[in-house]
Amino acid sequence: MSLPAPRPLSVAELDLDAPDGPVLDFRPAPGGPAVVPGDVYALVRLRGRPAATVVGTFAEGEDPAEVLAGLARRRLRATEDLEGKEGAKGSSAERLAAERSGEAPHPQAATSAPPRASVVVASRERPESLARALDSLLAQDHPDHELIVVDNAPRTTATHALVTRGYAGRVRYVREDTPGLAVAHNTGLAAAEGAVVAFTDDDVIADPHWLTALTGPFAADPGLGCVTGLILPARLSTPAQVLLESHGGFAKGFAPRLYDPARPPADEPLFPFTAGSFGSGANMAFRAGALRAAGGFDPATGTGTAAKGGDDLYAFVAVLAAGFRLRYTAEALVWHHHRDSWQDLRNQAYGYGAGLTAYLTATLVRSPRLLPALLARLPRGLAYARTMTAQRGGAGGGVPGEHGTHHHPWPRELSRLERRGMLYGPIGYAKARARMATRTTSRTALQATPGAPTQATTEAPTRAATGAPTRAVTGAPGQATAEAPAQAPAPAPDTVAAPARRRGRNPR
């Protein structure tokens, strides 16, 4: 099977004064190369706020800003017309422009400063990528936050050296020896001191306003448990990157959305069991108390375990099941460096399928009383899964995709891999739980052995949700290491309002 070869695109930002106003700024995406003649993927901002994406082509001698501005104005007018037909009270573009100019209050505006926040970045042997992410996180306009790097199952000292030498006094280092993204996130949650804990990946560049936009809604809504944000591609340089973004990437659109378990959304008949429409793990924040009350992340899910993924989806549903609300806002923006090879895309397709059913399995294992609700929705969910993968595997066309990229045929091989992953997910989750139990037994036996070797650093052996051991070694750079007791998540609540389908063609 040969990979379709869509052309690479430059990635840029275009800022307009108003839906039909002049261009305020045009620049390449953060950390990206210069914009060159050819196809360009652009984020359209209205006075700084994300509003849409467009794809355009400009030739040598043309002004790319004006070419893309014309496309952006037509896109925004089309959005206004659509919302007018649906009876919306003012278009998105009009609301954004009014909010930015101060003519109307922003619906998520907090009446006070955003709460103190902790930003957790789990990483493993990617110091160059991590440094790029940390530089962007240190440039945030949030007034009160800390940065924590969790070094997950390190094979070398590269991450430790980067954080403790290159970012001394500015970033906290925590080591977690048990592999798995969910375990690393639980370790970061245990070490976090903020009222809100934000999570992102080591392959992103965060917009300077990201953390303020992500955490501000918590100050305005005491019942809010989670906020997710917009994820856009930092580069579209390879066919694999373009193909992924053409079929949704990680973006969830530009319209704000509130998910309330007390008022299940009418257009989400599976709410909340297929939680991919809520957001993604590279851009999410939780009220610390809500996430801890909901049991944290299930350590047998996530990248680095046999389950392959699903840790973020599990946490979304757990928080909603505990009665908290979840909000999506496009103003909290990160630029994500998609994996660039065909094999990476194959792995992602399989992993997304596995993570989906693994997290559903985890939800039922942790909250078996949810089984009747899930079974009632299972036929509809299976039909949706078949439709979703069939649509991606169809013939495709040449029309723009939902988020502005050109639509390219989704290879049937990837659809088959995703379905195979769905079948594997429950098995992978069972394997991951078994391995966690084995590690717990081994560690307990070692600790009970007289004369067992001690570690040079302070260790905090703990048990996570499935009894998995964790070891956290923390310390502000330049200080002695200190014990960091890991959170011991409680079982997830047994109540649920309902489950959300994966919107559009997004792979998560």
PDB file of C-alpha atoms in Angstrom, residues 77-334:
ATOM      1  CA  ARG A  77     -19.264  35.216   5.781  1.00  0.00           C
ATOM      2  CA  ALA A  78     -20.269  31.633   4.985  1.00  0.00           C
ATOM      3  CA  THR A  79     -20.200  30.863   8.717  1.00  0.00           C
ATOM      4  CA  GLU A  80     -22.390  33.881   9.408  1.00  0.00           C
ATOM      5  CA  ASP A  81     -24.878  32.815   6.733  1.00  0.00           C
ATOM      6  CA  LEU A  82     -25.046  29.289   8.128  1.00  0.00           C
ATOM      7  CA  GLU A  83     -25.588  30.497  11.658  1.00  0.00           C
ATOM      8  CA  GLY A  84     -28.235  32.925  10.423  1.00  0.00           C
ATOM      9  CA  LYS A  85     -30.159  30.076   8.809  1.00  0.00           C
ATOM     10  CA  GLU A  86     -29.924  28.101  12.032  1.00  0.00           C
ATOM     11  CA  GLY A  87     -31.239  31.051  14.016  1.00  0.00           C
ATOM     12  CA  ALA A  88     -28.061  31.894  15.875  1.00  0.00           C
ATOM     13  CA  LYS A  89     -28.131  35.128  17.855  1.00  0.00           C
ATOM     14  CA  GLY A  90     -25.232  36.885  16.173  1.00  0.00           C
ATOM     15  CA  SER A  91     -22.518  35.157  14.208  1.00  0.00           C
ATOM     16  CA  SER A  92     -19.357  33.717  15.720  1.00  0.00           C
ATOM     17  CA  ALA A  93     -17.293  36.288  13.866  1.00  0.00           C
ATOM     18  CA  GLU A  94     -19.438  39.158  15.147  1.00  0.00           C
ATOM     19  CA  ARG A  95     -19.335  37.861  18.702  1.00  0.00           C
ATOM     20  CA  LEU A  96     -15.577  37.393  18.610  1.00  0.00           C
ATOM     21  CA  ALA A  97     -15.011  40.868  17.218  1.00  0.00           C
ATOM     22  CA  ALA A  98     -17.371  42.456  19.757  1.00  0.00           C
ATOM     23  CA  GLU A  99     -15.806  40.583  22.659  1.00  0.00           C
ATOM     24  CA  ARG A 100     -12.312  41.557  21.563  1.00  0.00           C
ATOM     25  CA  SER A 101     -13.234  45.225  21.243  1.00  0.00           C
ATOM     26  CA  GLY A 102     -14.947  45.256  24.619  1.00  0.00           C
ATOM     27  CA  GLU A 103     -18.423  45.817  23.176  1.00  0.00           C
ATOM     28  CA  ALA A 104     -19.649  42.518  24.613  1.00  0.00           C
ATOM     29  CA  PRO A 105     -18.483  40.376  27.527  1.00  0.00           C
ATOM     30  CA  HIS A 106     -16.681  37.180  26.673  1.00  0.00           C
ATOM     31  CA  PRO A 107     -18.819  34.215  27.833  1.00  0.00           C
ATOM     32  CA  GLN A 108     -15.847  32.603  29.570  1.00  0.00           C
ATOM     33  CA  ALA A 109     -14.412  35.765  31.082  1.00  0.00           C
ATOM     34  CA  ALA A 110     -13.569  35.275  34.723  1.00  0.00           C
ATOM     35  CA  THR A 111     -14.510  37.917  37.251  1.00  0.00           C
ATOM     36  CA  SER A 112     -11.107  37.461  38.926  1.00  0.00           C
ATOM     37  CA  ALA A 113      -7.618  36.394  37.977  1.00  0.00           C
ATOM     38  CA  PRO A 114      -7.206  32.825  36.725  1.00  0.00           C
ATOM     39  CA  PRO A 115      -6.455  30.342  39.509  1.00  0.00           C
ATOM     40  CA  ARG A 116      -2.954  29.202  40.356  1.00  0.00           C
ATOM     41  CA  ALA A 117      -2.026  26.504  37.865  1.00  0.00           C
ATOM     42  CA  SER A 118       0.409  23.639  37.548  1.00  0.00           C
ATOM     43  CA  VAL A 119       1.479  22.588  34.046  1.00  0.00           C
ATOM     44  CA  VAL A 120       2.530  18.946  33.738  1.00  0.00           C
ATOM     45  CA  VAL A 121       4.563  17.731  30.769  1.00  0.00           C
ATOM     46  CA  ALA A 122       5.324  14.001  30.635  1.00  0.00           C
ATOM     47  CA  SER A 123       8.355  13.195  28.495  1.00  0.00           C
ATOM     48  CA  ARG A 124      10.609  10.318  27.596  1.00  0.00           C
ATOM     49  CA  GLU A 125      13.952  10.712  25.840  1.00  0.00           C
ATOM     50  CA  ARG A 126      13.011  13.691  23.661  1.00  0.00           C
ATOM     51  CA  PRO A 127      15.068  16.553  25.119  1.00  0.00           C
ATOM     52  CA  GLU A 128      15.137  18.702  21.961  1.00  0.00           C
ATOM     53  CA  SER A 129      11.372  18.590  21.550  1.00  0.00           C
ATOM     54  CA  LEU A 130      10.880  19.116  25.276  1.00  0.00           C
ATOM     55  CA  ALA A 131      13.102  22.199  25.280  1.00  0.00           C
ATOM     56  CA  ARG A 132      11.014  23.759  22.524  1.00  0.00           C
ATOM     57  CA  ALA A 133       7.828  23.091  24.510  1.00  0.00           C
ATOM     58  CA  LEU A 134       9.272  24.440  27.761  1.00  0.00           C
ATOM     59  CA  ASP A 135      10.412  27.647  26.098  1.00  0.00           C
ATOM     60  CA  SER A 136       6.834  28.304  24.993  1.00  0.00           C
ATOM     61  CA  LEU A 137       5.438  27.423  28.421  1.00  0.00           C
ATOM     62  CA  LEU A 138       7.831  29.804  30.128  1.00  0.00           C
ATOM     63  CA  ALA A 139       6.514  32.602  27.890  1.00  0.00           C
ATOM     64  CA  GLN A 140       2.915  32.284  29.140  1.00  0.00           C
ATOM     65  CA  ASP A 141       1.024  35.382  30.250  1.00  0.00           C
ATOM     66  CA  HIS A 142      -0.626  33.507  33.137  1.00  0.00           C
ATOM     67  CA  PRO A 143       0.228  35.380  36.362  1.00  0.00           C
ATOM     68  CA  ASP A 144       0.757  32.426  38.724  1.00  0.00           C
ATOM     69  CA  HIS A 145       1.844  28.999  37.512  1.00  0.00           C
ATOM     70  CA  GLU A 146       4.481  26.312  37.947  1.00  0.00           C
ATOM     71  CA  LEU A 147       5.980  23.906  35.382  1.00  0.00           C
ATOM     72  CA  ILE A 148       6.573  20.231  36.146  1.00  0.00           C
ATOM     73  CA  VAL A 149       8.352  17.767  33.875  1.00  0.00           C
ATOM     74  CA  VAL A 150       7.705  14.075  34.588  1.00  0.00           C
ATOM     75  CA  ASP A 151      10.564  11.983  33.218  1.00  0.00           C
ATOM     76  CA  ASN A 152       8.801   8.707  32.417  1.00  0.00           C
ATOM     77  CA  ALA A 153      10.832   5.478  32.621  1.00  0.00           C
ATOM     78  CA  PRO A 154      14.042   7.194  31.493  1.00  0.00           C
ATOM     79  CA  ARG A 155      16.786   5.187  29.799  1.00  0.00           C
ATOM     80  CA  THR A 156      19.300   8.035  29.938  1.00  0.00           C
ATOM     81  CA  THR A 157      19.915  11.166  31.975  1.00  0.00           C
ATOM     82  CA  ALA A 158      19.186  13.497  29.036  1.00  0.00           C
ATOM     83  CA  THR A 159      15.845  14.804  30.336  1.00  0.00           C
ATOM     84  CA  HIS A 160      17.161  15.213  33.872  1.00  0.00           C
ATOM     85  CA  ALA A 161      20.164  17.151  32.607  1.00  0.00           C
ATOM     86  CA  LEU A 162      18.046  19.398  30.421  1.00  0.00           C
ATOM     87  CA  VAL A 163      15.626  20.343  33.189  1.00  0.00           C
ATOM     88  CA  THR A 164      18.030  20.649  36.113  1.00  0.00           C
ATOM     89  CA  ARG A 165      20.726  22.492  34.164  1.00  0.00           C
ATOM     90  CA  GLY A 166      19.014  24.336  31.340  1.00  0.00           C
ATOM     91  CA  TYR A 167      15.895  25.336  33.303  1.00  0.00           C
ATOM     92  CA  ALA A 168      17.242  25.468  36.865  1.00  0.00           C
ATOM     93  CA  GLY A 169      14.913  27.298  39.226  1.00  0.00           C
ATOM     94  CA  ARG A 170      12.163  27.575  36.604  1.00  0.00           C
ATOM     95  CA  VAL A 171      10.977  23.990  36.055  1.00  0.00           C
ATOM     96  CA  ARG A 172      10.493  21.184  38.574  1.00  0.00           C
ATOM     97  CA  TYR A 173      11.788  17.716  37.694  1.00  0.00           C
ATOM     98  CA  VAL A 174       9.920  14.558  38.708  1.00  0.00           C
ATOM     99  CA  ARG A 175      11.022  11.055  37.815  1.00  0.00           C
ATOM    100  CA  GLU A 176       8.501   8.231  37.330  1.00  0.00           C
ATOM    101  CA  ASP A 177      10.030   4.814  36.696  1.00  0.00           C
ATOM    102  CA  THR A 178       6.833   2.958  35.802  1.00  0.00           C
ATOM    103  CA  PRO A 179       6.220   3.381  32.052  1.00  0.00           C
ATOM    104  CA  GLY A 180       2.921   4.754  30.807  1.00  0.00           C
ATOM    105  CA  LEU A 181       1.482   8.189  30.125  1.00  0.00           C
ATOM    106  CA  ALA A 182      -1.365   7.828  32.627  1.00  0.00           C
ATOM    107  CA  VAL A 183       1.046   6.812  35.391  1.00  0.00           C
ATOM    108  CA  ALA A 184       3.229   9.807  34.553  1.00  0.00           C
ATOM    109  CA  HIS A 185       0.208  12.111  34.632  1.00  0.00           C
ATOM    110  CA  ASN A 186      -0.888  10.740  38.009  1.00  0.00           C
ATOM    111  CA  THR A 187       2.626  11.388  39.322  1.00  0.00           C
ATOM    112  CA  GLY A 188       2.454  14.940  38.016  1.00  0.00           C
ATOM    113  CA  LEU A 189      -0.969  15.373  39.595  1.00  0.00           C
ATOM    114  CA  ALA A 190       0.425  14.236  42.945  1.00  0.00           C
ATOM    115  CA  ALA A 191       3.298  16.710  42.726  1.00  0.00           C
ATOM    116  CA  ALA A 192       1.152  19.631  41.539  1.00  0.00           C
ATOM    117  CA  GLU A 193       0.450  22.495  43.908  1.00  0.00           C
ATOM    118  CA  GLY A 194      -1.974  24.459  41.714  1.00  0.00           C
ATOM    119  CA  ALA A 195      -5.740  24.566  42.064  1.00  0.00           C
ATOM    120  CA  VAL A 196      -5.883  23.703  38.357  1.00  0.00           C
ATOM    121  CA  VAL A 197      -3.584  21.165  36.692  1.00  0.00           C
ATOM    122  CA  ALA A 198      -2.975  21.529  32.967  1.00  0.00           C
ATOM    123  CA  PHE A 199      -1.472  18.771  30.841  1.00  0.00           C
ATOM    124  CA  THR A 200       0.268  19.084  27.511  1.00  0.00           C
ATOM    125  CA  ASP A 201       2.818  17.111  25.494  1.00  0.00           C
ATOM    126  CA  ASP A 202       6.487  17.620  24.793  1.00  0.00           C
ATOM    127  CA  ASP A 203       5.821  18.007  21.048  1.00  0.00           C
ATOM    128  CA  VAL A 204       3.763  21.217  21.212  1.00  0.00           C
ATOM    129  CA  ILE A 205       4.403  24.946  21.128  1.00  0.00           C
ATOM    130  CA  ALA A 206       1.903  26.746  23.331  1.00  0.00           C
ATOM    131  CA  ASP A 207       0.412  30.086  22.339  1.00  0.00           C
ATOM    132  CA  PRO A 208       1.431  32.742  24.912  1.00  0.00           C
ATOM    133  CA  HIS A 209      -2.226  33.107  26.004  1.00  0.00           C
ATOM    134  CA  TRP A 210      -2.810  29.340  26.189  1.00  0.00           C
ATOM    135  CA  LEU A 211      -2.686  28.798  29.942  1.00  0.00           C
ATOM    136  CA  THR A 212      -4.726  31.883  30.811  1.00  0.00           C
ATOM    137  CA  ALA A 213      -7.422  30.869  28.327  1.00  0.00           C
ATOM    138  CA  LEU A 214      -7.374  27.269  29.546  1.00  0.00           C
ATOM    139  CA  THR A 215      -7.595  28.047  33.264  1.00  0.00           C
ATOM    140  CA  GLY A 216      -9.682  31.253  33.276  1.00  0.00           C
ATOM    141  CA  PRO A 217     -13.036  29.460  32.892  1.00  0.00           C
ATOM    142  CA  PHE A 218     -12.491  27.659  36.227  1.00  0.00           C
ATOM    143  CA  ALA A 219     -12.687  30.983  38.059  1.00  0.00           C
ATOM    144  CA  ALA A 220     -15.990  31.790  36.382  1.00  0.00           C
ATOM    145  CA  ASP A 221     -17.663  28.387  36.927  1.00  0.00           C
ATOM    146  CA  PRO A 222     -17.222  26.550  40.255  1.00  0.00           C
ATOM    147  CA  GLY A 223     -18.871  23.444  38.779  1.00  0.00           C
ATOM    148  CA  LEU A 224     -16.353  23.147  35.982  1.00  0.00           C
ATOM    149  CA  GLY A 225     -14.104  20.094  36.214  1.00  0.00           C
ATOM    150  CA  CYS A 226     -12.247  20.155  32.901  1.00  0.00           C
ATOM    151  CA  VAL A 227     -11.357  22.534  30.071  1.00  0.00           C
ATOM    152  CA  THR A 228      -9.901  21.497  26.727  1.00  0.00           C
ATOM    153  CA  GLY A 229      -8.515  23.606  23.910  1.00  0.00           C
ATOM    154  CA  LEU A 230      -7.630  23.879  20.247  1.00  0.00           C
ATOM    155  CA  ILE A 231      -4.780  21.845  18.731  1.00  0.00           C
ATOM    156  CA  LEU A 232      -3.467  22.889  15.318  1.00  0.00           C
ATOM    157  CA  PRO A 233      -0.570  21.504  13.245  1.00  0.00           C
ATOM    158  CA  ALA A 234       2.790  23.214  13.657  1.00  0.00           C
ATOM    159  CA  ARG A 235       4.004  21.785  10.339  1.00  0.00           C
ATOM    160  CA  LEU A 236       2.403  20.144   7.325  1.00  0.00           C
ATOM    161  CA  SER A 237       5.607  19.100   5.603  1.00  0.00           C
ATOM    162  CA  THR A 238       5.025  15.400   4.906  1.00  0.00           C
ATOM    163  CA  PRO A 239       2.182  13.412   3.304  1.00  0.00           C
ATOM    164  CA  ALA A 240       1.453  11.736   6.630  1.00  0.00           C
ATOM    165  CA  GLN A 241       1.047  15.072   8.420  1.00  0.00           C
ATOM    166  CA  VAL A 242      -1.196  16.488   5.688  1.00  0.00           C
ATOM    167  CA  LEU A 243      -3.306  13.343   5.547  1.00  0.00           C
ATOM    168  CA  LEU A 244      -3.873  13.309   9.306  1.00  0.00           C
ATOM    169  CA  GLU A 245      -4.889  16.963   9.406  1.00  0.00           C
ATOM    170  CA  SER A 246      -7.083  16.525   6.330  1.00  0.00           C
ATOM    171  CA  HIS A 247      -9.175  14.049   8.314  1.00  0.00           C
ATOM    172  CA  GLY A 248      -9.609  16.179  11.405  1.00  0.00           C
ATOM    173  CA  GLY A 249      -6.239  16.034  13.114  1.00  0.00           C
ATOM    174  CA  PHE A 250      -6.784  16.922  16.761  1.00  0.00           C
ATOM    175  CA  ALA A 251      -8.863  20.083  16.273  1.00  0.00           C
ATOM    176  CA  LYS A 252     -12.421  20.332  17.612  1.00  0.00           C
ATOM    177  CA  GLY A 253     -13.443  23.449  15.756  1.00  0.00           C
ATOM    178  CA  PHE A 254     -13.796  27.066  16.844  1.00  0.00           C
ATOM    179  CA  ALA A 255     -17.209  27.184  18.510  1.00  0.00           C
ATOM    180  CA  PRO A 256     -17.115  27.109  22.324  1.00  0.00           C
ATOM    181  CA  ARG A 257     -18.910  24.130  23.824  1.00  0.00           C
ATOM    182  CA  LEU A 258     -20.091  23.253  27.323  1.00  0.00           C
ATOM    183  CA  TYR A 259     -20.803  19.635  28.254  1.00  0.00           C
ATOM    184  CA  ASP A 260     -23.026  19.348  31.310  1.00  0.00           C
ATOM    185  CA  PRO A 261     -23.939  15.893  32.694  1.00  0.00           C
ATOM    186  CA  ALA A 262     -27.141  17.409  34.096  1.00  0.00           C
ATOM    187  CA  ARG A 263     -28.154  18.467  30.571  1.00  0.00           C
ATOM    188  CA  PRO A 264     -26.889  15.883  28.071  1.00  0.00           C
ATOM    189  CA  PRO A 265     -26.415  17.466  24.635  1.00  0.00           C
ATOM    190  CA  ALA A 266     -29.141  16.560  22.168  1.00  0.00           C
ATOM    191  CA  ASP A 267     -26.648  16.189  19.321  1.00  0.00           C
ATOM    192  CA  GLU A 268     -24.455  13.765  21.310  1.00  0.00           C
ATOM    193  CA  PRO A 269     -26.638  10.644  21.615  1.00  0.00           C
ATOM    194  CA  LEU A 270     -23.753   8.558  22.987  1.00  0.00           C
ATOM    195  CA  PHE A 271     -22.660  11.145  25.601  1.00  0.00           C
ATOM    196  CA  PRO A 272     -20.195  10.639  27.278  1.00  0.00           C
ATOM    197  CA  PHE A 273     -18.863   7.147  26.451  1.00  0.00           C
ATOM    198  CA  THR A 274     -17.092   8.065  23.216  1.00  0.00           C
ATOM    199  CA  ALA A 275     -15.328  11.092  24.561  1.00  0.00           C
ATOM    200  CA  GLY A 276     -13.088  12.038  21.644  1.00  0.00           C
ATOM    201  CA  SER A 277     -15.275  15.015  20.783  1.00  0.00           C
ATOM    202  CA  PHE A 278     -14.388  16.646  24.113  1.00  0.00           C
ATOM    203  CA  GLY A 279     -10.723  17.290  23.384  1.00  0.00           C
ATOM    204  CA  SER A 280      -7.323  15.624  23.450  1.00  0.00           C
ATOM    205  CA  GLY A 281      -4.602  14.986  25.996  1.00  0.00           C
ATOM    206  CA  ALA A 282      -2.144  17.465  24.475  1.00  0.00           C
ATOM    207  CA  ASN A 283      -4.376  20.344  25.602  1.00  0.00           C
ATOM    208  CA  MET A 284      -6.443  19.766  28.723  1.00  0.00           C
ATOM    209  CA  ALA A 285      -6.762  21.111  32.251  1.00  0.00           C
ATOM    210  CA  PHE A 286      -8.619  19.825  35.299  1.00  0.00           C
ATOM    211  CA  ARG A 287      -9.680  21.285  38.589  1.00  0.00           C
ATOM    212  CA  ALA A 288      -7.221  19.377  40.757  1.00  0.00           C
ATOM    213  CA  GLY A 289      -9.796  18.417  43.369  1.00  0.00           C
ATOM    214  CA  ALA A 290     -12.246  17.217  40.728  1.00  0.00           C
ATOM    215  CA  LEU A 291      -9.697  15.017  38.979  1.00  0.00           C
ATOM    216  CA  ARG A 292      -8.524  13.517  42.254  1.00  0.00           C
ATOM    217  CA  ALA A 293     -12.119  12.930  43.355  1.00  0.00           C
ATOM    218  CA  ALA A 294     -12.809  11.202  40.041  1.00  0.00           C
ATOM    219  CA  GLY A 295      -9.882   8.826  40.557  1.00  0.00           C
ATOM    220  CA  GLY A 296      -7.241  10.437  38.369  1.00  0.00           C
ATOM    221  CA  PHE A 297      -6.046   8.690  35.224  1.00  0.00           C
ATOM    222  CA  ASP A 298      -6.341   4.923  34.972  1.00  0.00           C
ATOM    223  CA  PRO A 299      -2.676   3.780  34.985  1.00  0.00           C
ATOM    224  CA  ALA A 300      -3.436   0.799  32.742  1.00  0.00           C
ATOM    225  CA  THR A 301      -4.336   3.154  29.871  1.00  0.00           C
ATOM    226  CA  GLY A 302      -2.261   5.475  27.749  1.00  0.00           C
ATOM    227  CA  THR A 303       0.760   5.485  25.488  1.00  0.00           C
ATOM    228  CA  GLY A 304       3.532   3.322  26.895  1.00  0.00           C
ATOM    229  CA  THR A 305       1.164   0.573  28.055  1.00  0.00           C
ATOM    230  CA  ALA A 306      -0.326  -2.402  26.272  1.00  0.00           C
ATOM    231  CA  ALA A 307      -3.588  -0.432  26.032  1.00  0.00           C
ATOM    232  CA  LYS A 308      -1.937   2.009  23.557  1.00  0.00           C
ATOM    233  CA  GLY A 309      -4.016   5.035  24.586  1.00  0.00           C
ATOM    234  CA  GLY A 310      -7.323   6.227  26.026  1.00  0.00           C
ATOM    235  CA  ASP A 311      -5.974   7.826  29.203  1.00  0.00           C
ATOM    236  CA  ASP A 312      -7.309  11.294  28.338  1.00  0.00           C
ATOM    237  CA  LEU A 313     -10.701   9.951  27.250  1.00  0.00           C
ATOM    238  CA  TYR A 314     -11.025   7.987  30.479  1.00  0.00           C
ATOM    239  CA  ALA A 315     -10.317  11.106  32.559  1.00  0.00           C
ATOM    240  CA  PHE A 316     -12.876  13.185  30.630  1.00  0.00           C
ATOM    241  CA  VAL A 317     -15.624  10.642  31.273  1.00  0.00           C
ATOM    242  CA  ALA A 318     -14.598  10.113  34.899  1.00  0.00           C
ATOM    243  CA  VAL A 319     -14.859  13.833  35.631  1.00  0.00           C
ATOM    244  CA  LEU A 320     -18.217  14.124  33.868  1.00  0.00           C
ATOM    245  CA  ALA A 321     -19.472  11.028  35.689  1.00  0.00           C
ATOM    246  CA  ALA A 322     -18.518  12.690  38.965  1.00  0.00           C
ATOM    247  CA  GLY A 323     -20.966  15.480  38.092  1.00  0.00           C
ATOM    248  CA  PHE A 324     -18.560  18.162  36.885  1.00  0.00           C
ATOM    249  CA  ARG A 325     -18.924  20.114  33.647  1.00  0.00           C
ATOM    250  CA  LEU A 326     -16.433  20.159  30.774  1.00  0.00           C
ATOM    251  CA  ARG A 327     -15.774  23.143  28.501  1.00  0.00           C
ATOM    252  CA  TYR A 328     -14.039  23.383  25.141  1.00  0.00           C
ATOM    253  CA  THR A 329     -12.530  26.703  24.078  1.00  0.00           C
ATOM    254  CA  ALA A 330     -10.589  27.438  20.897  1.00  0.00           C
ATOM    255  CA  GLU A 331      -8.832  30.347  22.597  1.00  0.00           C
ATOM    256  CA  ALA A 332      -6.570  27.906  24.440  1.00  0.00           C
ATOM    257  CA  LEU A 333      -4.305  27.073  21.511  1.00  0.00           C
ATOM    258  CA  VAL A 334      -1.286  24.813  21.107  1.00  0.00           C
TER     259      VAL A 334
END
